Amino acid sequence: MHVEGIAASLQISVGRLVRRLRQTHAPGELTLSEASVLSRLDRGGPAAPGELAGDERVKPQAMGTTLQAMEQRGLVSRSPDPNDGRRVLMAITDEGRHLLTDRRSVKIQALTQAIGRLTDAERESLAEAARILDKLAEQL
């Protein structure tokens, strides 16, 4: 298969997987963008809104709206940057971490069950594909 065919197949497959995972989303839970921001803050620690916008490849205004909604829900907190008083840093709260963990649990359970129905060889291939997809995402 040529490179363009691989790209088209990958887009379709990943799109289907994402849609199926979204179907496990219940009202009142995190949106995909909120979950992504919380995951970044959980893994990387506090970050400035501009950094988060850049990481998520969204406009600063869109990130500001997302962060404001998350702050109102108590999922993130805002504090002055100790190194630059003109900047603020956003950090995940205990409530945000709890909600993120719960969300991951539901999604992970659904994926775990599906992956459990694959053969050992398919699971090994999937583990390698996950590493390659992560590398691919970094190159986009």
Coordinates of N, CA, C and O in Angstrom, one line a residue:
M1 N 0.9 -1.2 0.0 CA 0.0 0.0 0.0 C 0.9 1.2 0.0 O 1.9 1.3 0.7
H2 N 0.5 2.2 -0.8 CA 1.3 3.4 -0.9 C 1.0 4.4 0.3 O 0.0 4.2 1.0
V3 N 1.8 5.3 0.5 CA 1.8 6.2 1.7 C 0.4 6.9 1.7 O -0.2 7.0 2.8
E4 N -0.1 7.4 0.6 CA -1.4 8.1 0.7 C -2.5 7.1 1.1 O -3.4 7.5 1.8
G5 N -2.5 5.9 0.6 CA -3.5 4.9 1.0 C -3.4 4.6 2.5 O -4.4 4.4 3.1
I6 N -2.2 4.5 3.0 CA -2.0 4.3 4.5 C -2.6 5.5 5.2 O -3.4 5.3 6.2
A7 N -2.3 6.7 4.8 CA -2.9 7.9 5.5 C -4.4 7.9 5.5 O -5.0 8.1 6.5
A8 N -5.0 7.5 4.3 CA -6.5 7.5 4.2 C -7.1 6.4 5.1 O -8.0 6.7 5.9
S9 N -6.5 5.2 5.1 CA -6.9 4.2 6.0 C -6.8 4.5 7.5 O -7.7 4.2 8.3
L10 N -5.7 5.1 7.8 CA -5.4 5.5 9.2 C -6.5 6.5 9.6 O -7.0 6.4 10.8
Q11 N -6.7 7.5 8.8 CA -7.7 8.5 9.2 C -9.1 7.9 9.4 O -9.7 8.3 10.4
I12 N -9.5 7.0 8.6 CA -10.8 6.3 8.8 C -10.8 5.5 10.1 O -11.7 5.6 10.9
S13 N -9.8 4.7 10.3 CA -9.7 3.8 11.4 C -9.7 4.6 12.7 O -10.4 4.3 13.7
V14 N -8.8 5.6 12.8 CA -8.7 6.4 14.0 C -10.0 7.2 14.3 O -10.5 7.2 15.4
G15 N -10.6 7.7 13.2 CA -11.8 8.4 13.3 C -12.9 7.5 13.9 O -13.7 7.9 14.8
R16 N -13.0 6.2 13.4 CA -14.0 5.3 13.9 C -13.8 5.0 15.4 O -14.7 5.0 16.2
L17 N -12.5 4.8 15.8 CA -12.2 4.5 17.2 C -12.6 5.7 18.1 O -13.2 5.5 19.1
V18 N -12.2 6.9 17.7 CA -12.5 8.1 18.5 C -14.1 8.2 18.6 O -14.6 8.5 19.7
R19 N -14.8 8.0 17.5 CA -16.3 8.1 17.6 C -16.8 7.1 18.6 O -17.7 7.4 19.4
R20 N -16.3 5.9 18.5 CA -16.8 4.8 19.4 C -16.5 5.2 20.9 O -17.3 5.0 21.8
L21 N -15.3 5.7 21.1 CA -15.0 6.1 22.5 C -15.8 7.3 23.0 O -16.2 7.3 24.1
R22 N -16.1 8.2 22.0 CA -17.0 9.3 22.4 C -18.4 8.8 22.8 O -19.1 9.4 23.6
Q23 N -18.8 7.7 22.3 CA -20.1 7.2 22.6 C -20.2 6.7 24.0 O -21.3 6.5 24.6
T24 N -19.1 6.5 24.7 CA -19.1 6.2 26.1 C -19.2 7.4 27.0 O -19.2 7.3 28.2
H25 N -19.2 8.6 26.4 CA -19.3 9.9 27.1 C -20.7 10.1 27.6 O -21.7 10.0 26.8
A26 N -20.8 10.4 28.8 CA -22.1 10.7 29.4 C -22.2 12.2 29.7 O -21.2 12.9 29.9
P27 N -23.5 12.8 29.6 CA -23.6 14.2 29.8 C -23.0 14.6 31.2 O -23.2 13.9 32.2
G28 N -22.4 15.8 31.2 CA -21.8 16.3 32.4 C -20.4 15.9 32.6 O -19.7 16.3 33.5
E29 N -19.9 14.9 31.8 CA -18.5 14.5 31.8 C -17.6 15.6 31.1 O -18.1 16.5 30.5
L30 N -16.4 15.3 31.1 CA -15.4 16.1 30.4 C -15.6 16.0 28.9 O -15.9 15.0 28.3
T31 N -15.4 17.2 28.2 CA -15.3 17.2 26.8 C -13.9 16.7 26.4 O -13.0 16.6 27.3
L32 N -13.7 16.3 25.1 CA -12.4 15.9 24.7 C -11.3 16.9 24.9 O -10.2 16.6 25.4
S33 N -11.6 18.2 24.7 CA -10.6 19.2 24.9 C -10.3 19.4 26.3 O -9.2 19.6 26.7
E34 N -11.4 19.4 27.2 CA -11.1 19.5 28.6 C -10.3 18.3 29.1 O -9.3 18.5 29.9
A35 N -10.6 17.1 28.7 CA -9.8 16.0 29.1 C -8.4 16.1 28.7 O -7.4 15.7 29.4
S36 N -8.1 16.6 27.5 CA -6.8 16.7 27.0 C -6.0 17.7 27.8 O -4.8 17.5 28.1
V37 N -6.6 18.9 28.1 CA -6.0 19.9 28.9 C -5.7 19.3 30.3 O -4.5 19.5 30.8
L38 N -6.6 18.7 30.9 CA -6.4 18.1 32.3 C -5.3 17.1 32.2 O -4.4 17.0 33.1
S39 N -5.2 16.3 31.2 CA -4.2 15.3 31.1 C -2.8 15.9 31.0 O -1.9 15.5 31.6
R40 N -2.7 17.0 30.2 CA -1.5 17.7 30.1 C -1.0 18.3 31.4 O 0.1 18.2 31.8
L41 N -2.0 18.9 32.1 CA -1.7 19.5 33.4 C -1.3 18.4 34.4 O -0.4 18.6 35.3
D42 N -2.0 17.3 34.4 CA -1.7 16.2 35.3 C -0.3 15.6 35.0 O 0.5 15.4 36.0
R43 N 0.1 15.5 33.8 CA 1.4 14.9 33.4 C 2.5 15.9 33.6 O 3.6 15.6 34.0
G44 N 2.3 17.1 33.1 CA 3.3 18.1 33.0 C 3.4 19.2 34.1 O 4.3 20.0 34.1
G45 N 2.4 19.2 34.9 CA 2.4 20.2 35.9 C 1.8 21.5 35.4 O 1.3 21.6 34.3
P46 N 1.8 22.6 36.3 CA 1.2 23.8 35.9 C 1.8 24.4 34.6 O 2.9 24.2 34.3
A47 N 0.9 25.1 33.9 CA 1.3 25.7 32.6 C 0.5 27.0 32.3 O -0.6 27.1 32.8
A48 N 1.1 27.9 31.6 CA 0.5 29.1 31.2 C -0.6 28.8 30.1 O -0.4 27.9 29.3
P49 N -1.7 29.6 30.1 CA -2.7 29.3 29.1 C -2.2 29.4 27.7 O -2.6 28.6 26.8
G50 N -1.2 30.3 27.4 CA -0.7 30.3 26.0 C 0.1 29.0 25.7 O 0.0 28.6 24.5
E51 N 0.8 28.5 26.6 CA 1.5 27.2 26.4 C 0.5 26.1 26.1 O 0.7 25.3 25.2
L52 N -0.6 26.1 26.9 CA -1.6 25.0 26.7 C -2.3 25.2 25.3 O -2.5 24.2 24.6
A53 N -2.5 26.4 24.9 CA -3.1 26.7 23.6 C -2.2 26.2 22.5 O -2.6 25.5 21.5
G54 N -0.9 26.5 22.6 CA 0.1 26.0 21.7 C 0.2 24.5 21.6 O 0.2 23.9 20.5
D55 N 0.2 23.9 22.8 CA 0.2 22.4 22.8 C -1.0 21.8 22.2 O -0.9 20.7 21.6
E56 N -2.1 22.4 22.4 CA -3.4 21.8 21.9 C -3.7 22.3 20.5 O -4.7 21.9 19.9
R57 N -2.9 23.2 20.0 CA -3.0 23.8 18.7 C -4.4 24.4 18.5 O -5.1 24.2 17.5
V58 N -4.8 25.3 19.5 CA -6.0 26.0 19.4 C -5.6 27.5 19.6 O -4.6 27.8 20.1
K59 N -6.5 28.4 19.3 CA -6.3 29.8 19.5 C -6.3 30.1 21.0 O -7.1 29.5 21.7
P60 N -5.5 31.1 21.4 CA -5.5 31.4 22.9 C -6.9 31.8 23.4 O -7.2 31.4 24.5
Q61 N -7.8 32.4 22.6 CA -9.1 32.8 23.0 C -9.9 31.5 23.3 O -10.7 31.4 24.3
A62 N -9.8 30.5 22.4 CA -10.5 29.2 22.6 C -10.0 28.5 23.9 O -10.8 28.0 24.7
M63 N -8.7 28.6 24.1 CA -8.2 28.0 25.4 C -8.7 28.7 26.6 O -9.0 28.1 27.6
G64 N -8.7 30.1 26.5 CA -9.2 30.9 27.6 C -10.6 30.5 28.0 O -11.0 30.4 29.1
T65 N -11.5 30.3 27.0 CA -12.9 29.9 27.2 C -12.9 28.6 27.9 O -13.7 28.4 28.9
T66 N -12.1 27.6 27.4 CA -12.1 26.3 28.0 C -11.6 26.3 29.4 O -12.2 25.7 30.3
L67 N -10.5 27.1 29.7 CA -10.0 27.1 31.0 C -11.0 27.8 32.0 O -11.1 27.4 33.1
Q68 N -11.6 28.9 31.5 CA -12.6 29.6 32.3 C -13.7 28.7 32.8 O -14.1 28.6 33.9
A69 N -14.2 27.9 31.8 CA -15.3 26.9 32.2 C -14.8 25.9 33.2 O -15.5 25.5 34.1
M70 N -13.6 25.4 33.0 CA -13.0 24.4 33.8 C -12.7 25.0 35.2 O -12.9 24.3 36.2
E71 N -12.3 26.2 35.3 CA -12.1 26.9 36.6 C -13.4 27.0 37.3 O -13.4 26.8 38.5
Q72 N -14.4 27.4 36.6 CA -15.7 27.6 37.3 C -16.3 26.3 37.9 O -17.0 26.3 38.9
R73 N -15.9 25.2 37.2 CA -16.3 23.8 37.7 C -15.3 23.3 38.8 O -15.5 22.2 39.3
G74 N -14.3 24.0 39.1 CA -13.3 23.6 40.1 C -12.3 22.5 39.6 O -11.7 21.9 40.4
L75 N -12.1 22.4 38.3 CA -11.3 21.4 37.8 C -9.8 21.9 37.6 O -8.9 21.1 37.6
V76 N -9.6 23.2 37.5 CA -8.3 23.8 37.4 C -8.3 25.0 38.3 O -9.3 25.6 38.6
S77 N -7.1 25.4 38.7 CA -6.9 26.6 39.5 C -5.9 27.5 38.8 O -5.1 27.1 38.0
R78 N -6.0 28.8 39.1 CA -5.2 29.8 38.5 C -4.3 30.4 39.6 O -4.8 30.7 40.7
S79 N -3.0 30.6 39.4 CA -2.1 31.2 40.3 C -1.1 32.0 39.6 O -0.8 31.8 38.4
P80 N -0.5 33.1 40.2 CA 0.5 33.8 39.6 C 1.8 33.0 39.3 O 2.1 32.1 40.1
D81 N 2.4 33.3 38.2 CA 3.7 32.6 37.9 C 4.8 33.2 38.9 O 5.0 34.4 38.9
P82 N 5.4 32.3 39.7 CA 6.4 32.8 40.6 C 7.6 33.5 39.9 O 8.3 34.3 40.5
N83 N 7.8 33.1 38.7 CA 9.0 33.7 37.9 C 8.6 34.9 37.1 O 9.5 35.6 36.7
D84 N 7.4 35.2 36.9 CA 6.9 36.3 36.1 C 5.5 36.7 36.5 O 4.5 36.1 36.2
G85 N 5.5 37.7 37.3 CA 4.2 38.2 37.9 C 3.1 38.6 36.9 O 2.0 38.7 37.2
R86 N 3.5 38.8 35.6 CA 2.5 39.2 34.6 C 1.8 38.0 34.1 O 0.8 38.1 33.4
R87 N 2.3 36.8 34.3 CA 1.7 35.6 33.8 C 1.0 34.8 34.9 O 1.3 35.0 36.0
V88 N 0.0 34.0 34.4 CA -0.6 33.1 35.3 C -0.3 31.7 34.9 O 0.0 31.4 33.8
L89 N -0.4 30.8 35.9 CA -0.3 29.4 35.6 C -1.5 28.6 36.0 O -2.2 29.0 37.0
M90 N -1.9 27.7 35.2 CA -3.1 26.9 35.4 C -2.6 25.5 36.0 O -1.6 25.0 35.5
A91 N -3.3 25.0 36.9 CA -2.9 23.7 37.5 C -4.2 22.9 37.7 O -5.3 23.4 37.9
I92 N -4.1 21.6 37.6 CA -5.2 20.7 37.8 C -5.5 20.6 39.3 O -4.5 20.7 40.2
T93 N -6.7 20.6 39.7 CA -7.2 20.5 41.1 C -7.4 19.0 41.4 O -7.4 18.2 40.6
D94 N -7.6 18.8 42.7 CA -7.9 17.4 43.1 C -9.2 16.9 42.4 O -9.4 15.8 42.0
E95 N -10.2 17.8 42.3 CA -11.5 17.5 41.7 C -11.2 17.2 40.2 O -11.8 16.3 39.6
G96 N -10.4 18.0 39.5 CA -10.1 17.7 38.1 C -9.4 16.4 38.0 O -9.7 15.6 37.0
R97 N -8.5 16.1 38.9 CA -7.7 14.8 38.8 C -8.7 13.6 39.0 O -8.6 12.6 38.3
H98 N -9.6 13.8 39.9 CA -10.6 12.8 40.2 C -11.5 12.5 39.0 O -11.7 11.4 38.6
L99 N -12.0 13.6 38.4 CA -12.8 13.5 37.2 C -12.1 12.9 36.0 O -12.6 12.0 35.3
L100 N -10.8 13.3 35.9 CA -10.0 12.7 34.8 C -9.8 11.2 35.0 O -9.9 10.4 34.1
T101 N -9.5 10.8 36.2 CA -9.3 9.4 36.5 C -10.6 8.6 36.3 O -10.5 7.5 35.7
D102 N -11.7 9.1 36.7 CA -13.0 8.4 36.4 C -13.2 8.3 34.9 O -13.7 7.2 34.5
R103 N -13.0 9.4 34.2 CA -13.2 9.3 32.7 C -12.3 8.3 32.1 O -12.7 7.5 31.3
R104 N -11.0 8.3 32.5 CA -10.1 7.3 32.0 C -10.5 5.9 32.3 O -10.4 5.0 31.5
S105 N -11.1 5.7 33.5 CA -11.5 4.4 33.9 C -12.6 3.9 33.0 O -12.5 2.7 32.5
V106 N -13.6 4.7 32.6 CA -14.6 4.2 31.7 C -14.1 3.9 30.3 O -14.4 2.9 29.8
K107 N -13.3 4.8 29.8 CA -12.7 4.7 28.5 C -11.7 3.5 28.5 O -11.8 2.6 27.5
I108 N -10.9 3.4 29.5 CA -10.0 2.3 29.6 C -10.7 0.9 29.7 O -10.3 -0.1 29.1
Q109 N -11.8 0.9 30.5 CA -12.5 -0.4 30.6 C -13.1 -0.8 29.3 O -13.0 -2.0 28.9
A110 N -13.6 0.1 28.5 CA -14.2 -0.2 27.2 C -13.1 -0.7 26.3 O -13.2 -1.7 25.6
L111 N -11.9 0.0 26.3 CA -10.8 -0.4 25.4 C -10.3 -1.8 25.9 O -9.9 -2.7 25.1
T112 N -10.1 -1.9 27.2 CA -9.6 -3.2 27.7 C -10.4 -4.4 27.3 O -9.9 -5.4 26.9
Q113 N -11.7 -4.2 27.4 CA -12.6 -5.3 27.0 C -12.5 -5.7 25.5 O -12.4 -6.8 25.1
A114 N -12.4 -4.6 24.7 CA -12.3 -4.8 23.3 C -10.9 -5.5 22.9 O -10.8 -6.4 22.1
I115 N -9.8 -5.0 23.6 CA -8.5 -5.5 23.3 C -8.4 -6.9 23.8 O -7.7 -7.7 23.2
G116 N -9.1 -7.2 24.9 CA -9.1 -8.6 25.4 C -9.6 -9.6 24.4 O -9.3 -10.8 24.6
R117 N -10.4 -9.2 23.5 CA -11.0 -10.1 22.5 C -10.1 -10.3 21.3 O -10.4 -11.1 20.4
L118 N -8.9 -9.6 21.3 CA -8.0 -9.8 20.2 C -7.0 -10.9 20.5 O -6.9 -11.3 21.7
T119 N -6.4 -11.4 19.5 CA -5.4 -12.5 19.7 C -4.1 -11.8 20.3 O -3.9 -10.6 20.3
D120 N -3.2 -12.7 20.9 CA -2.0 -12.2 21.4 C -1.2 -11.5 20.4 O -0.6 -10.4 20.7
A121 N -1.1 -12.0 19.2 CA -0.4 -11.3 18.1 C -1.0 -10.0 17.8 O -0.2 -9.0 17.5
E122 N -2.3 -9.9 17.7 CA -2.9 -8.6 17.5 C -2.7 -7.6 18.6 O -2.4 -6.4 18.3
R123 N -2.7 -8.1 19.8 CA -2.4 -7.2 20.9 C -0.9 -6.6 20.9 O -0.7 -5.5 21.1
E124 N 0.0 -7.5 20.5 CA 1.4 -7.0 20.3 C 1.5 -6.0 19.2 O 2.2 -5.0 19.3
S125 N 0.8 -6.3 18.1 CA 0.8 -5.3 17.0 C 0.2 -4.0 17.4 O 0.7 -2.9 17.0
L126 N -0.9 -4.1 18.2 CA -1.6 -2.9 18.6 C -0.7 -2.0 19.5 O -0.6 -0.8 19.4
A127 N 0.1 -2.7 20.4 CA 1.0 -2.0 21.3 C 2.1 -1.3 20.4 O 2.4 -0.1 20.7
E128 N 2.6 -1.9 19.4 CA 3.6 -1.3 18.5 C 2.9 -0.1 17.8 O 3.5 0.9 17.6
A129 N 1.7 -0.3 17.3 CA 1.0 0.7 16.6 C 0.8 1.9 17.4 O 0.9 3.1 17.0
A130 N 0.5 1.7 18.7 CA 0.3 2.8 19.6 C 1.5 3.7 19.7 O 1.5 4.9 19.7
R131 N 2.7 3.0 19.8 CA 4.0 3.7 19.9 C 4.2 4.5 18.6 O 4.6 5.7 18.6
I132 N 3.9 3.9 17.4 CA 4.0 4.6 16.1 C 3.1 5.7 16.0 O 3.4 6.8 15.5
L133 N 1.8 5.6 16.4 CA 0.8 6.7 16.4 C 1.3 7.8 17.2 O 1.1 9.0 16.8
D134 N 1.9 7.6 18.3 CA 2.4 8.7 19.2 C 3.5 9.4 18.5 O 3.5 10.6 18.4
K135 N 4.4 8.7 17.8 CA 5.4 9.3 17.1 C 4.9 10.1 15.9 O 5.3 11.2 15.6
L136 N 3.9 9.6 15.2 CA 3.2 10.2 14.1 C 2.6 11.5 14.6 O 2.7 12.6 13.9
A137 N 1.9 11.5 15.7 CA 1.2 12.7 16.2 C 2.3 13.8 16.5 O 2.0 15.0 16.3
E138 N 3.4 13.4 17.0 CA 4.5 14.4 17.2 C 5.0 15.1 15.9 O 5.4 16.2 15.9
Q139 N 4.9 14.4 14.8 CA 5.4 14.9 13.5 C 4.4 15.8 12.8 O 4.7 16.4 11.8
L140 N 3.1 15.7 13.2 CA 2.1 16.5 12.5 C 2.1 18.0 13.0 O 2.5 18.3 14.0

